[in-house]
Short mmCIF file of C-alpha atoms (C1' of nucleotides) in Angstrom, two decimals:
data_model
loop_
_atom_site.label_atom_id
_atom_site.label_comp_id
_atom_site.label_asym_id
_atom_site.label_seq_id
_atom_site.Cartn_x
_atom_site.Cartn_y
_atom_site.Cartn_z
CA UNK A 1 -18.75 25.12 1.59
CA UNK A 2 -16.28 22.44 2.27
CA UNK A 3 -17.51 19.24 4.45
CA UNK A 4 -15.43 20.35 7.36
CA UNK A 5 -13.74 17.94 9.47
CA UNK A 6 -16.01 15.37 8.89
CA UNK A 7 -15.34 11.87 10.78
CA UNK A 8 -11.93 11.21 12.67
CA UNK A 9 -11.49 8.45 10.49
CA UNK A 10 -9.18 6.59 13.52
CA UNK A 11 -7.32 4.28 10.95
CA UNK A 12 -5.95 6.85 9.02
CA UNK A 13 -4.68 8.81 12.43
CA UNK A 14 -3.17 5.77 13.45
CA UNK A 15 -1.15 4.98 9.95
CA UNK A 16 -0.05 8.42 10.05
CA UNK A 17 1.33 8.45 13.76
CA UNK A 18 2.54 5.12 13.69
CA UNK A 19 4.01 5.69 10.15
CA UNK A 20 6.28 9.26 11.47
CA UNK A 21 6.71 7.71 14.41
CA UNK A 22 9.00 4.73 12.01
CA UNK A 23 10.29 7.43 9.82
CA UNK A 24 11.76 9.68 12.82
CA UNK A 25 12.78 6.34 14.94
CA UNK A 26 10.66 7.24 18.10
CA UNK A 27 9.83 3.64 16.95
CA UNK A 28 12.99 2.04 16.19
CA UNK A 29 13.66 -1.02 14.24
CA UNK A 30 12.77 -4.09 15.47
CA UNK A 31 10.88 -2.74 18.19
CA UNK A 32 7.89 -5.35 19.13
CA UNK A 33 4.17 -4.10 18.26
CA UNK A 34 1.75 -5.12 19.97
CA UNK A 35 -1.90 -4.36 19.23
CA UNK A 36 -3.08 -3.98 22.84
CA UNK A 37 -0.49 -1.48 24.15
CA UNK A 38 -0.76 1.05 21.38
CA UNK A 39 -4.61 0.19 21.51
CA UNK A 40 -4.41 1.93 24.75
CA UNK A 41 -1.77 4.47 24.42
CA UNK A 42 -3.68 5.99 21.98
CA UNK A 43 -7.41 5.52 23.76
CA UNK A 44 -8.76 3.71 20.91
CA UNK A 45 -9.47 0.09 20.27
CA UNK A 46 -7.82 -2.42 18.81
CA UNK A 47 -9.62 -2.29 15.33
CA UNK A 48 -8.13 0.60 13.69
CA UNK A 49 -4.71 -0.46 15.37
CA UNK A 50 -5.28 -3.30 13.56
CA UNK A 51 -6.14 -2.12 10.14
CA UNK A 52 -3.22 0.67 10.24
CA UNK A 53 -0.97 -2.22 10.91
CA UNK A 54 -2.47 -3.84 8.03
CA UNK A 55 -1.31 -0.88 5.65
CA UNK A 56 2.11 -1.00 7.07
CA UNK A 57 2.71 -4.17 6.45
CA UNK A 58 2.37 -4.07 3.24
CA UNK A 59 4.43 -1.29 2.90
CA UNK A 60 7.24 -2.85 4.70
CA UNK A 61 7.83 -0.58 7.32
CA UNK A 62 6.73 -3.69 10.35
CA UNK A 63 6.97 -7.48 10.01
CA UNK A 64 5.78 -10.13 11.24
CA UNK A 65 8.16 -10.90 14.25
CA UNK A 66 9.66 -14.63 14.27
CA UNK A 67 7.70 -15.34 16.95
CA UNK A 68 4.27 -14.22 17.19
CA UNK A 69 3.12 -10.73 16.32
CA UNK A 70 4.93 -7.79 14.83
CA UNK A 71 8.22 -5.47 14.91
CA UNK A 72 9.09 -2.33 13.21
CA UNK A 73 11.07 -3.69 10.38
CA UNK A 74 14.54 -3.41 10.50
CA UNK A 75 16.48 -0.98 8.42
CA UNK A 76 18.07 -3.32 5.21
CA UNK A 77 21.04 -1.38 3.73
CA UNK A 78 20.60 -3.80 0.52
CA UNK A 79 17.14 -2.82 0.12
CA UNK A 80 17.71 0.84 0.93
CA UNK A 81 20.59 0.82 -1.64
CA UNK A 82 18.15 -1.16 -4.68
CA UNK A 83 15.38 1.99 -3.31
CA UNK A 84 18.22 4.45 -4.13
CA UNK A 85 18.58 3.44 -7.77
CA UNK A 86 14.62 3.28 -8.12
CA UNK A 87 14.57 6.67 -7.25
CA UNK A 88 17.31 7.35 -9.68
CA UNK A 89 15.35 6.38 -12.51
CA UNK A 90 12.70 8.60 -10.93
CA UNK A 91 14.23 11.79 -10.07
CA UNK A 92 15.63 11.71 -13.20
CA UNK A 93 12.36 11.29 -14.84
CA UNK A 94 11.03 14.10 -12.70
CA UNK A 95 13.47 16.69 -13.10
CA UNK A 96 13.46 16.54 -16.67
CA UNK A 97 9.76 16.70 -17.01
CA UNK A 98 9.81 19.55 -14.33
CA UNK A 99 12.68 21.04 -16.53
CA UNK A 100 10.69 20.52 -19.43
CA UNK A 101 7.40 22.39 -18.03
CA UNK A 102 9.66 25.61 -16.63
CA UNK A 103 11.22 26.03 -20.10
CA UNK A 104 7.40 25.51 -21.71
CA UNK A 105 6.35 28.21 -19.27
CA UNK A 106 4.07 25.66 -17.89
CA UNK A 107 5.19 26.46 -14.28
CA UNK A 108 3.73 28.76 -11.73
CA UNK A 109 5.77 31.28 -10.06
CA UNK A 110 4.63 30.18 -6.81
CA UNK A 111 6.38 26.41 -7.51
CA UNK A 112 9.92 27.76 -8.83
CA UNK A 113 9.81 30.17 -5.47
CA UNK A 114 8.93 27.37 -3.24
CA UNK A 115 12.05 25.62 -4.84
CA UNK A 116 14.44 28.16 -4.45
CA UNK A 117 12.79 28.81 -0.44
CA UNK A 118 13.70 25.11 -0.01
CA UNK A 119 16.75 25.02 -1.01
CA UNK A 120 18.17 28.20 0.34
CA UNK A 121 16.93 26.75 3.53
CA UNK A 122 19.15 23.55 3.12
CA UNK A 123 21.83 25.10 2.14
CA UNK A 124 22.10 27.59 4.96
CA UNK A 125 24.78 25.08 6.83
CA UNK A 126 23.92 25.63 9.79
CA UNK A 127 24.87 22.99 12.42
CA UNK A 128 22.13 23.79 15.13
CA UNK A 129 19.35 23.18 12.71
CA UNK A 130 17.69 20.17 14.47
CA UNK A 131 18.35 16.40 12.11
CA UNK A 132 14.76 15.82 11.88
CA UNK A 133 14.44 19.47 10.21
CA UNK A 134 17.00 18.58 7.84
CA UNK A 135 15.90 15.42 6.65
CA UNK A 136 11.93 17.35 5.97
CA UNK A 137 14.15 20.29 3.94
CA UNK A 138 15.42 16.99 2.22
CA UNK A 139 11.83 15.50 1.50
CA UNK A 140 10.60 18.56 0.66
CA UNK A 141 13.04 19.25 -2.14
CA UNK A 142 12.15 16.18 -3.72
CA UNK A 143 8.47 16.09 -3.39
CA UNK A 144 8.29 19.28 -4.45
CA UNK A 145 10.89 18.78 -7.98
CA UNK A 146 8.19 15.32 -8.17
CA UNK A 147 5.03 17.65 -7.97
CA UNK A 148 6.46 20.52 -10.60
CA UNK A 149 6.94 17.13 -13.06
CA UNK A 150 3.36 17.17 -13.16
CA UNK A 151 3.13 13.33 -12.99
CA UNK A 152 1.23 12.50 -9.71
CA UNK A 153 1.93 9.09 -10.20
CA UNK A 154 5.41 9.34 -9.47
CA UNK A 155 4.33 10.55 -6.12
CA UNK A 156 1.92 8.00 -5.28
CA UNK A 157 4.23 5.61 -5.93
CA UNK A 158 7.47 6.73 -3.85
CA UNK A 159 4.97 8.28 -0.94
CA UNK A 160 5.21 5.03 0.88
CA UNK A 161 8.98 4.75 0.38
CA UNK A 162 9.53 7.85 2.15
CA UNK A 163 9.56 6.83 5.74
CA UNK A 164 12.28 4.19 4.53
CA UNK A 165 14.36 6.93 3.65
CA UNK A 166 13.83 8.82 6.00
CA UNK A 167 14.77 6.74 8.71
CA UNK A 168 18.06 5.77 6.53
CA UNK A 169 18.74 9.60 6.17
CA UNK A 170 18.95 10.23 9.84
CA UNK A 171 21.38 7.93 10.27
CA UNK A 172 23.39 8.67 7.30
CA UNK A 173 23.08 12.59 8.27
CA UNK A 174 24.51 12.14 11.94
CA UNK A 175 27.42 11.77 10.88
CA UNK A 176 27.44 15.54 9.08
CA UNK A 177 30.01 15.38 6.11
CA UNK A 178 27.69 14.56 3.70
CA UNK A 179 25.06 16.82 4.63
CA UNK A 180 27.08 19.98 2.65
CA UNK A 181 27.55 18.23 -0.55
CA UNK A 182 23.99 16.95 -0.72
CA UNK A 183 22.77 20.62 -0.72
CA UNK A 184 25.34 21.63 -3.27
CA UNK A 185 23.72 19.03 -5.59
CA UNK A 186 20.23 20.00 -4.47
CA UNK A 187 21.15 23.56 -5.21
CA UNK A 188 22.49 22.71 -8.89
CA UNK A 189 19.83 20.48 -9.70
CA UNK A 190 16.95 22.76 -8.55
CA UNK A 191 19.34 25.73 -10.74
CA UNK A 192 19.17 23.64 -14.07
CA UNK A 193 15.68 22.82 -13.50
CA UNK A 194 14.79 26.44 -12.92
CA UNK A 195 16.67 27.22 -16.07
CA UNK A 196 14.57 24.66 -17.94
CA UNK A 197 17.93 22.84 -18.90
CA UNK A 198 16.16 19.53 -18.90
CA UNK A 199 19.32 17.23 -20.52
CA UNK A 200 21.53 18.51 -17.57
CA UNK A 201 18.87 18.46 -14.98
CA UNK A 202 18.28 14.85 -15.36
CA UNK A 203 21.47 13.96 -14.98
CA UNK A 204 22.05 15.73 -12.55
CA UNK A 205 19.34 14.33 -10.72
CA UNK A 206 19.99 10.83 -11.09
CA UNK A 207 23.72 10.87 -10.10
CA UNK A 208 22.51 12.48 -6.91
CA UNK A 209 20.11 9.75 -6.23
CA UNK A 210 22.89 7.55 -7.03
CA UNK A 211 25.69 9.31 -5.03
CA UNK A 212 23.09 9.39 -1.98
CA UNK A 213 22.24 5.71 -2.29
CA UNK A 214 25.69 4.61 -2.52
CA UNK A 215 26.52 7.15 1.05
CA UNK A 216 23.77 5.72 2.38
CA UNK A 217 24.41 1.90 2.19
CA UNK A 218 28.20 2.77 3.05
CA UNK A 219 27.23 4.27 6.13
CA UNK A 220 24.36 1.50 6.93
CA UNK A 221 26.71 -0.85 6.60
CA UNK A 222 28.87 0.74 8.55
CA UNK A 223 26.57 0.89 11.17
CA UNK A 224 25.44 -2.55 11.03
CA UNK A 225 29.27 -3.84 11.45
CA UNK A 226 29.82 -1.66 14.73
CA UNK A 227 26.89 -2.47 16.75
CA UNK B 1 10.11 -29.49 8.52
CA UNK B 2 7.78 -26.10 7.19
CA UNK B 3 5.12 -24.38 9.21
CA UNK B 4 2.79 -25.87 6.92
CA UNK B 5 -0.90 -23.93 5.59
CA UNK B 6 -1.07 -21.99 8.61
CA UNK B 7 -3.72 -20.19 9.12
CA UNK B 8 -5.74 -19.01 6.19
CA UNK B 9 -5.26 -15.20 6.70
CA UNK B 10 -8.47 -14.40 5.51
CA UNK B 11 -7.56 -10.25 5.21
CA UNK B 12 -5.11 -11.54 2.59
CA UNK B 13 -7.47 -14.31 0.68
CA UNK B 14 -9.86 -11.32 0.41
CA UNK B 15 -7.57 -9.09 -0.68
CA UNK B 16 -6.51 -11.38 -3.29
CA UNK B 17 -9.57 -11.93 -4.36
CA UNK B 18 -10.73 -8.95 -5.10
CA UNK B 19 -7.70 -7.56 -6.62
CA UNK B 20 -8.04 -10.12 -9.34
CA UNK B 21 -11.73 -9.73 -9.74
CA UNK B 22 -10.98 -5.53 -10.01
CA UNK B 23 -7.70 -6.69 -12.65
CA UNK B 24 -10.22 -8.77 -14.70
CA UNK B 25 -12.90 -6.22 -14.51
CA UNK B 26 -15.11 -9.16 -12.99
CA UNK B 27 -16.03 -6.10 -10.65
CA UNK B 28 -16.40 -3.03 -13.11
CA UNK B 29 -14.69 0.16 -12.92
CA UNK B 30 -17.60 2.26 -11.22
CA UNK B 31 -18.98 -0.59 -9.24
CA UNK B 32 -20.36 0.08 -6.08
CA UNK B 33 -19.04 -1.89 -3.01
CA UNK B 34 -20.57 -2.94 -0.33
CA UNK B 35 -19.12 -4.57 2.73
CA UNK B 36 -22.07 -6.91 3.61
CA UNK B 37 -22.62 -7.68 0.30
CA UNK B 38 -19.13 -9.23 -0.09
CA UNK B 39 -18.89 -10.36 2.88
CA UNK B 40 -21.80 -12.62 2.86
CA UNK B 41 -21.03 -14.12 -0.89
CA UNK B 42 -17.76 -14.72 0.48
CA UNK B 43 -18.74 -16.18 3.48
CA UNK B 44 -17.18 -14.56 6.06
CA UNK B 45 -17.20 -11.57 8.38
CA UNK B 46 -17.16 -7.45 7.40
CA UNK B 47 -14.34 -7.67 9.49
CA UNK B 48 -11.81 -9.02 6.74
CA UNK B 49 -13.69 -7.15 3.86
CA UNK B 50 -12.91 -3.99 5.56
CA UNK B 51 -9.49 -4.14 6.14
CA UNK B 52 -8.56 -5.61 2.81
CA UNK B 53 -10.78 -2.83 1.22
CA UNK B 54 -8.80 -0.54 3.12
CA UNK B 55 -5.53 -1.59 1.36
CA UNK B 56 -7.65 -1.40 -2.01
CA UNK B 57 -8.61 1.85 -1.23
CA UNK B 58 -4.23 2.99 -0.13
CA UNK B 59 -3.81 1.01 -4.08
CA UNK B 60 -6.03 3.19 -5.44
CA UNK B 61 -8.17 0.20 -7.06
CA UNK B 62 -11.42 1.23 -4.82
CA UNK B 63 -12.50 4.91 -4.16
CA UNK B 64 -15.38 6.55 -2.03
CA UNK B 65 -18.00 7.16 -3.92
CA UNK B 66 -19.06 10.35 -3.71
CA UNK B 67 -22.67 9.22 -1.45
CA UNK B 68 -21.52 7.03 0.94
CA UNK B 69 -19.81 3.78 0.83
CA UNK B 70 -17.17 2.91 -1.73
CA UNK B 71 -16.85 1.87 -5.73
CA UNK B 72 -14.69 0.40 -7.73
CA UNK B 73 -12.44 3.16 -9.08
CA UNK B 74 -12.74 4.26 -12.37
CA UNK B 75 -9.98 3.79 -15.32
CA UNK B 76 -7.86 7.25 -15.64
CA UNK B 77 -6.83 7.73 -19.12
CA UNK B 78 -4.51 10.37 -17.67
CA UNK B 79 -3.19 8.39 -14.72
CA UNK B 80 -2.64 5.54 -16.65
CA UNK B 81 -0.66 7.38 -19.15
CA UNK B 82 1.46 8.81 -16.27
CA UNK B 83 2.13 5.31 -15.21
CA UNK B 84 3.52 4.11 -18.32
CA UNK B 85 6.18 7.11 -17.98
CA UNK B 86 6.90 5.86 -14.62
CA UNK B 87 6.98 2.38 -16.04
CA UNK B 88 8.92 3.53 -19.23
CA UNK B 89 11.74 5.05 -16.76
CA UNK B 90 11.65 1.69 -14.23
CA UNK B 91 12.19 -0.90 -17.12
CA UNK B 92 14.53 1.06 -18.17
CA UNK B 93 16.74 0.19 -15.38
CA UNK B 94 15.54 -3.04 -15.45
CA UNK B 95 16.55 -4.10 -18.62
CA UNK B 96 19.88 -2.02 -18.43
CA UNK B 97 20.69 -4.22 -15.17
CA UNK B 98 19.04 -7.54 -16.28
CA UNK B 99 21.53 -7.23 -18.95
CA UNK B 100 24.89 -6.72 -17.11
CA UNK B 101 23.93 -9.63 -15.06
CA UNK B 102 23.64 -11.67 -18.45
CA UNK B 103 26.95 -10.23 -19.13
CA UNK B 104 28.81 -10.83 -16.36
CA UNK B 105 27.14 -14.07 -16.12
CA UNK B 106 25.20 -13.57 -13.26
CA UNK B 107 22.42 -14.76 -14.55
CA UNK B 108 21.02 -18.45 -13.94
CA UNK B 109 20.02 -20.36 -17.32
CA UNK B 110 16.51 -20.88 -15.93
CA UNK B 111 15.35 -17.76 -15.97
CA UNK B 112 16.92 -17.22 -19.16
CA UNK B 113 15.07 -19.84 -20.44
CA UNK B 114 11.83 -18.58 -18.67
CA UNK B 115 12.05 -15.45 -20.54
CA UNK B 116 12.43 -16.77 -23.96
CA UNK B 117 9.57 -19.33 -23.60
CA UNK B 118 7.62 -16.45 -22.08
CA UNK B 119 8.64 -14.54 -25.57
CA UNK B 120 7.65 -17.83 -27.28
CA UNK B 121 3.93 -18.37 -25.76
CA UNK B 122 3.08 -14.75 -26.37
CA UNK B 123 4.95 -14.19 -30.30
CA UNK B 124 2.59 -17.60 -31.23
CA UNK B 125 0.20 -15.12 -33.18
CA UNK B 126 -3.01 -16.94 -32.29
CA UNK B 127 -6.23 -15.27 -31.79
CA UNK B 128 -7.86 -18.21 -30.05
CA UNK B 129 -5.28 -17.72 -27.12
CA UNK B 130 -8.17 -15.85 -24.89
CA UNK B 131 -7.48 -12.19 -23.62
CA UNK B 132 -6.68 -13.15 -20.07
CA UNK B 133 -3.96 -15.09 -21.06
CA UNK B 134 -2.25 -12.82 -22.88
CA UNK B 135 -2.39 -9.88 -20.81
CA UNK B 136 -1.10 -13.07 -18.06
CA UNK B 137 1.71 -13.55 -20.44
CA UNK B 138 2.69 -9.83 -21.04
CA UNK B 139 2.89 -8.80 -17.18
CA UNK B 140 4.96 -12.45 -16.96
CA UNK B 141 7.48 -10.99 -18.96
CA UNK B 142 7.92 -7.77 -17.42
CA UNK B 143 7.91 -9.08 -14.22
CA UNK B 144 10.23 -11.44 -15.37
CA UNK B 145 12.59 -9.27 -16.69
CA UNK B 146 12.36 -7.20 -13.29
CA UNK B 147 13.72 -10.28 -11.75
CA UNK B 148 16.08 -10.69 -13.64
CA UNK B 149 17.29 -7.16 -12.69
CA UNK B 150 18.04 -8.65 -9.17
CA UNK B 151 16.60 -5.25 -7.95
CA UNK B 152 13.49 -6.87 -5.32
CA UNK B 153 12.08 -2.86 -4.63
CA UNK B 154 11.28 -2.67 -8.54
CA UNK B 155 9.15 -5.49 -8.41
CA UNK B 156 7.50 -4.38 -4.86
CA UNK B 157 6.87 -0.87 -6.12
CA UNK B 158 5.62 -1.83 -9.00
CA UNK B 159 3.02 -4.74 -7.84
CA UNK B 160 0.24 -2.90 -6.67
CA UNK B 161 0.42 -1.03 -9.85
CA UNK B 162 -0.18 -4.14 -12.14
CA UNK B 163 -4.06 -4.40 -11.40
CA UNK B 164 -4.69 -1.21 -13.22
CA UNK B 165 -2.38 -1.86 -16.17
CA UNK B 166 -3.86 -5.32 -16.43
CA UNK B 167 -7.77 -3.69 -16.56
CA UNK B 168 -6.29 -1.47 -19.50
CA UNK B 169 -4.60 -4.12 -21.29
CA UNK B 170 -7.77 -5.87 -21.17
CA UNK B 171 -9.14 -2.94 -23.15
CA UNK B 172 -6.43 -2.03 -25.35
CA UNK B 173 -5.94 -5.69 -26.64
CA UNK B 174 -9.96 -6.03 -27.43
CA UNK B 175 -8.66 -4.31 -30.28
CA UNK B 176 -6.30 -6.58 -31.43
CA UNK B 177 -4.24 -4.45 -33.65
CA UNK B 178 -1.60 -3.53 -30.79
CA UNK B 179 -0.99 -7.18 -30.15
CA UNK B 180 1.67 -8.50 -32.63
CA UNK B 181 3.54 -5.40 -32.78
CA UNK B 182 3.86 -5.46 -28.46
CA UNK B 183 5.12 -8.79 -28.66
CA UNK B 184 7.74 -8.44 -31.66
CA UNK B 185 8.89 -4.99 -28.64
CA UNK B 186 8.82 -7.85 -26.38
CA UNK B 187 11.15 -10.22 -28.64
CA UNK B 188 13.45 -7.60 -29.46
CA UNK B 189 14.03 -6.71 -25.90
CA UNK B 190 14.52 -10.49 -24.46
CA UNK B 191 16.73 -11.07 -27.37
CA UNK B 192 19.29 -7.89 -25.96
CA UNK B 193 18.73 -8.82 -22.72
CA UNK B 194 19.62 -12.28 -23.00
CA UNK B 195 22.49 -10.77 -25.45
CA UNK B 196 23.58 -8.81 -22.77
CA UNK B 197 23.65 -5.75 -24.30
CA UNK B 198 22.77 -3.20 -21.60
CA UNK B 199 22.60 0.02 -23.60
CA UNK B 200 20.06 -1.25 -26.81
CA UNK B 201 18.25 -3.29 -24.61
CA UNK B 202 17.26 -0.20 -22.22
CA UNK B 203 16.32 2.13 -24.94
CA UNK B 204 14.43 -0.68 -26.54
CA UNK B 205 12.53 -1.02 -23.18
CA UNK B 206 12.20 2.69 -22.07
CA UNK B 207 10.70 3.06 -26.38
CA UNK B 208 8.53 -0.06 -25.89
CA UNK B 209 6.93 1.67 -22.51
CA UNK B 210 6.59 4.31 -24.29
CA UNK B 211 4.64 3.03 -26.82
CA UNK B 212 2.54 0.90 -25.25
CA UNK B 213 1.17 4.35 -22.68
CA UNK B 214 0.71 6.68 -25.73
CA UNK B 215 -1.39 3.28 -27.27
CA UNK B 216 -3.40 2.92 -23.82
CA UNK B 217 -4.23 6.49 -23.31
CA UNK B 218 -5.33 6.79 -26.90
CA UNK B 219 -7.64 3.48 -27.12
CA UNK B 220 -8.88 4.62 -23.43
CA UNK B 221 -9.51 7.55 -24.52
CA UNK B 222 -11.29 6.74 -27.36
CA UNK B 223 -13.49 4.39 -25.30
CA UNK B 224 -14.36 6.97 -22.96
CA UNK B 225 -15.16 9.11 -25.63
CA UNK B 226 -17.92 6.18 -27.41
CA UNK B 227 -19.22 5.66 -24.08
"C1'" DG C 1 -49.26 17.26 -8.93
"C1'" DT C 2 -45.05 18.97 -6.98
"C1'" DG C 3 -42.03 19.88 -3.33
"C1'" DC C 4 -40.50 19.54 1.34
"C1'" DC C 5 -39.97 17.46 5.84
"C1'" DG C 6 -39.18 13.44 8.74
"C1'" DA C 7 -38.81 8.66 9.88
"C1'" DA C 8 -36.94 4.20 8.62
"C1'" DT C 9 -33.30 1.94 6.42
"C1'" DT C 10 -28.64 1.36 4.85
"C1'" DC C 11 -23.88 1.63 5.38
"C1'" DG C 12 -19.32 2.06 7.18
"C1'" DG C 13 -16.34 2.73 11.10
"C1'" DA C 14 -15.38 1.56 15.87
"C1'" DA C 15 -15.80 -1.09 20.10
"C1'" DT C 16 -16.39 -5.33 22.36
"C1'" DT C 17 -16.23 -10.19 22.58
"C1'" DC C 18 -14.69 -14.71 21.17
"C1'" DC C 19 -11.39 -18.16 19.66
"C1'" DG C 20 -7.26 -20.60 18.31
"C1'" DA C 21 -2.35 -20.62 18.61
"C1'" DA C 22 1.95 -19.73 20.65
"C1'" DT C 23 4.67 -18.41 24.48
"C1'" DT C 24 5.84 -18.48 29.18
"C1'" DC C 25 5.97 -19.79 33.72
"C1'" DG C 26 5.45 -23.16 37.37
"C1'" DT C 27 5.72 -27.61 39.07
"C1'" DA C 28 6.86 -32.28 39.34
"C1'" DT C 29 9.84 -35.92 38.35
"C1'" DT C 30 14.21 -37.89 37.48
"C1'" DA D 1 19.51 -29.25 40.19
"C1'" DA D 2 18.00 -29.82 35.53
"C1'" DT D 3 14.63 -31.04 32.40
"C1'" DA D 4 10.21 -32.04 30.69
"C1'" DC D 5 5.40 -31.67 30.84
"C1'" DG D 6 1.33 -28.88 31.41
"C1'" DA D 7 -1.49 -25.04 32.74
"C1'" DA D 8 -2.11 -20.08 32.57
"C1'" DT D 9 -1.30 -16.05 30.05
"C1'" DT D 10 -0.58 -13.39 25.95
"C1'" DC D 11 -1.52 -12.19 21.40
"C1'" DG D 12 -3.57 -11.58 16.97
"C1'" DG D 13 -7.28 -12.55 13.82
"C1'" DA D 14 -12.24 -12.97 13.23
"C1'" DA D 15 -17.06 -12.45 14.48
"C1'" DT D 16 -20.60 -9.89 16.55
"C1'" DT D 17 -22.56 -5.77 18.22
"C1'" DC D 18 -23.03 -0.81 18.54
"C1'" DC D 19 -23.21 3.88 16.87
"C1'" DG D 20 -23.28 7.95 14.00
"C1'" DA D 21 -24.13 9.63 9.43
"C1'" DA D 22 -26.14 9.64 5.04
"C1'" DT D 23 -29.65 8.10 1.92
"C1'" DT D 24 -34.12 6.92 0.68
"C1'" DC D 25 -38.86 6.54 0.85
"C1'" DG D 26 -43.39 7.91 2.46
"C1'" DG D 27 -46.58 11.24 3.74
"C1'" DC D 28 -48.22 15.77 4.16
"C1'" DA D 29 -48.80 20.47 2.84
"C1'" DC D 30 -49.05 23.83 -0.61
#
DNA sequence: GTGCCGAATTCGGAATTCCGAATTCGTATT
DNA sequence: AATACGAATTCGGAATTCCGAATTCGGCAC
């Protein structure tokens, strides 16, 4: 028998909600925090708004406003842009580790469906697919090439990035043109992967990560100058 | 004029603290925690031990133990392994970009210099230097070279991760006979860097990574295995 | 003597309260 | 009317208290 629901565990609702609610902008940068209204919104107390805080702190999603207190920090297209060629070095690492188990028959049929599932339902262009649906087909993709590289760490480690990009993705995806090519390149990365091509999938990978990153910052940037 | 001290923070002191103490296995992997415990030999509230436990716990360096209450986690031969990939692919970027900034004389002569007398203090082959300050000396010159790669997110990422590498380091160097050979990786990579030769100096840092995880998951596992 | 049931203790999470610091607003003085 | 001083409010961090759950220990029955 599993232990069932066991405690509520309020801290780790909070992070959770307060961390989507960053990623999809219903909280949107520099927005002021304070402990006492979401204390209440949320019918708890202040504690576990406090601790969640805590965790998102250090994970750079609020800071401490100039003042007193705390804002959801604001979106950085420099750091987004040095996140981008992080990930580069990781998804490159991934997908030829992923490519790697496929071609050792060390992956499950279930994973290499799941792939093709996601990206068949990125690449159906549709425009009246909601953003916010996009940008999880996005995340998905990834996580999921990360999880077939069998190396959890790589996981843990960009798991608190995610809500960065996120909220960078959004932006960069209202404006639409990029959101076609992105899927071609998720589509040929996931196809050498699948074929266990693990050279080409690499690369592959990483000059996605790095055409993405360099997209992004353009269109932060570009942001940033017209508000 | 600066704010000064300001307050103490105490979350973050604690936090501190007991990262250190878990990175110089003052506190054991298995350990049990207790809040109270801590929190009186530390002279303060649970209030402080609990949040900064609960950003232990997001790092991965505490874990619930399976009764009740939490422990110090354990040292993962396989995790750790899978970290040194991760690591392997991250300074390989670092290196590859710590170089073109040599090149294209970006880079300011004091943290050249930094490096090489890092390279220096470590290559002085002498066994009375004590374990600590050695394995202080090898994460110096990592994070030193990811400095030098003018990319801040490596470093970030990367930070919470040093605790556990420095708790294997402190086993893998007991033996001794990895020492000389990581440092004279070490030389040969500050010497390429500070050469500015992107290409050798990021193999030679992805190879050295390499190394040094298949080194750590064998002595770890061999310790497991004499336990 | 062994095993099981229950009460007391332990422990962690959450709520409430307290305190120091910073901000803000009001008033008085120039 | 503008500015400067000061009191009231706001806010976050810390301490204290409370509560539910799990563990442990003692006693009782078999």
């Amino acid at each position: 028998m599993q232990p069932l629901p066991s405690a509520p565990i309020l801290v780790d609702q909070v992070y959770r909600r307060l961390m989507t609610a960053i990623a999809d902008r219903t909280l949107p940068p520099g927005r002021r925090i304070r402990q006492g209204e979401l204390a209440e919104s949320l019918g708890v107390s202040r504690q576990p708004i406090s601790h969640a805080l805590q965790l998102l702190k250090h994970q750079g999603l609020v800071r401490e406003s100039g003042r007193q207190g705390l804002e959801v920090a604001p979106m950085d297209p420099d750091r987004i842009r040095h996140l981008y060629r992080v990930r580069s070095a990781l998804d490159e690492l991934s997908a030829r580790d992923a490519a790697e188990r496929v071609a050792a028959g060390d992956s499950t049929a279930s994973e290499r469906a799941d792939l093709a599932a996601i990206v068949a339902k990125g690449s159906a262009f549709d425009p009246d697919i909601p953003l916010p649906v996009l940008v999880q087909a996005d995340v998905d993709f990834h996580q999921r090439l990360y999880a077939m590289s069998s190396n959890p760490v790589v996981i843990e480690i960009l798991d608190p990035q995610w809500p960065h990009l996120r909220r960078s993705m959004l932006t960069v995806l209202e404006g639409g043109s990029y959101r076609r090519r992105a899927w071609e390149e998720h589509a040929e990365i996931a196809r050498l992967v699948l074929a266990g091509d693990a050279e080409a999938a690499s690369r592959a990978s990483r000059r996605h990560a790095e055409i993405a990153g360099e997209e992004t910052a353009l269109r932060l940037k570009g942001e940033a100058a017209t508000d």
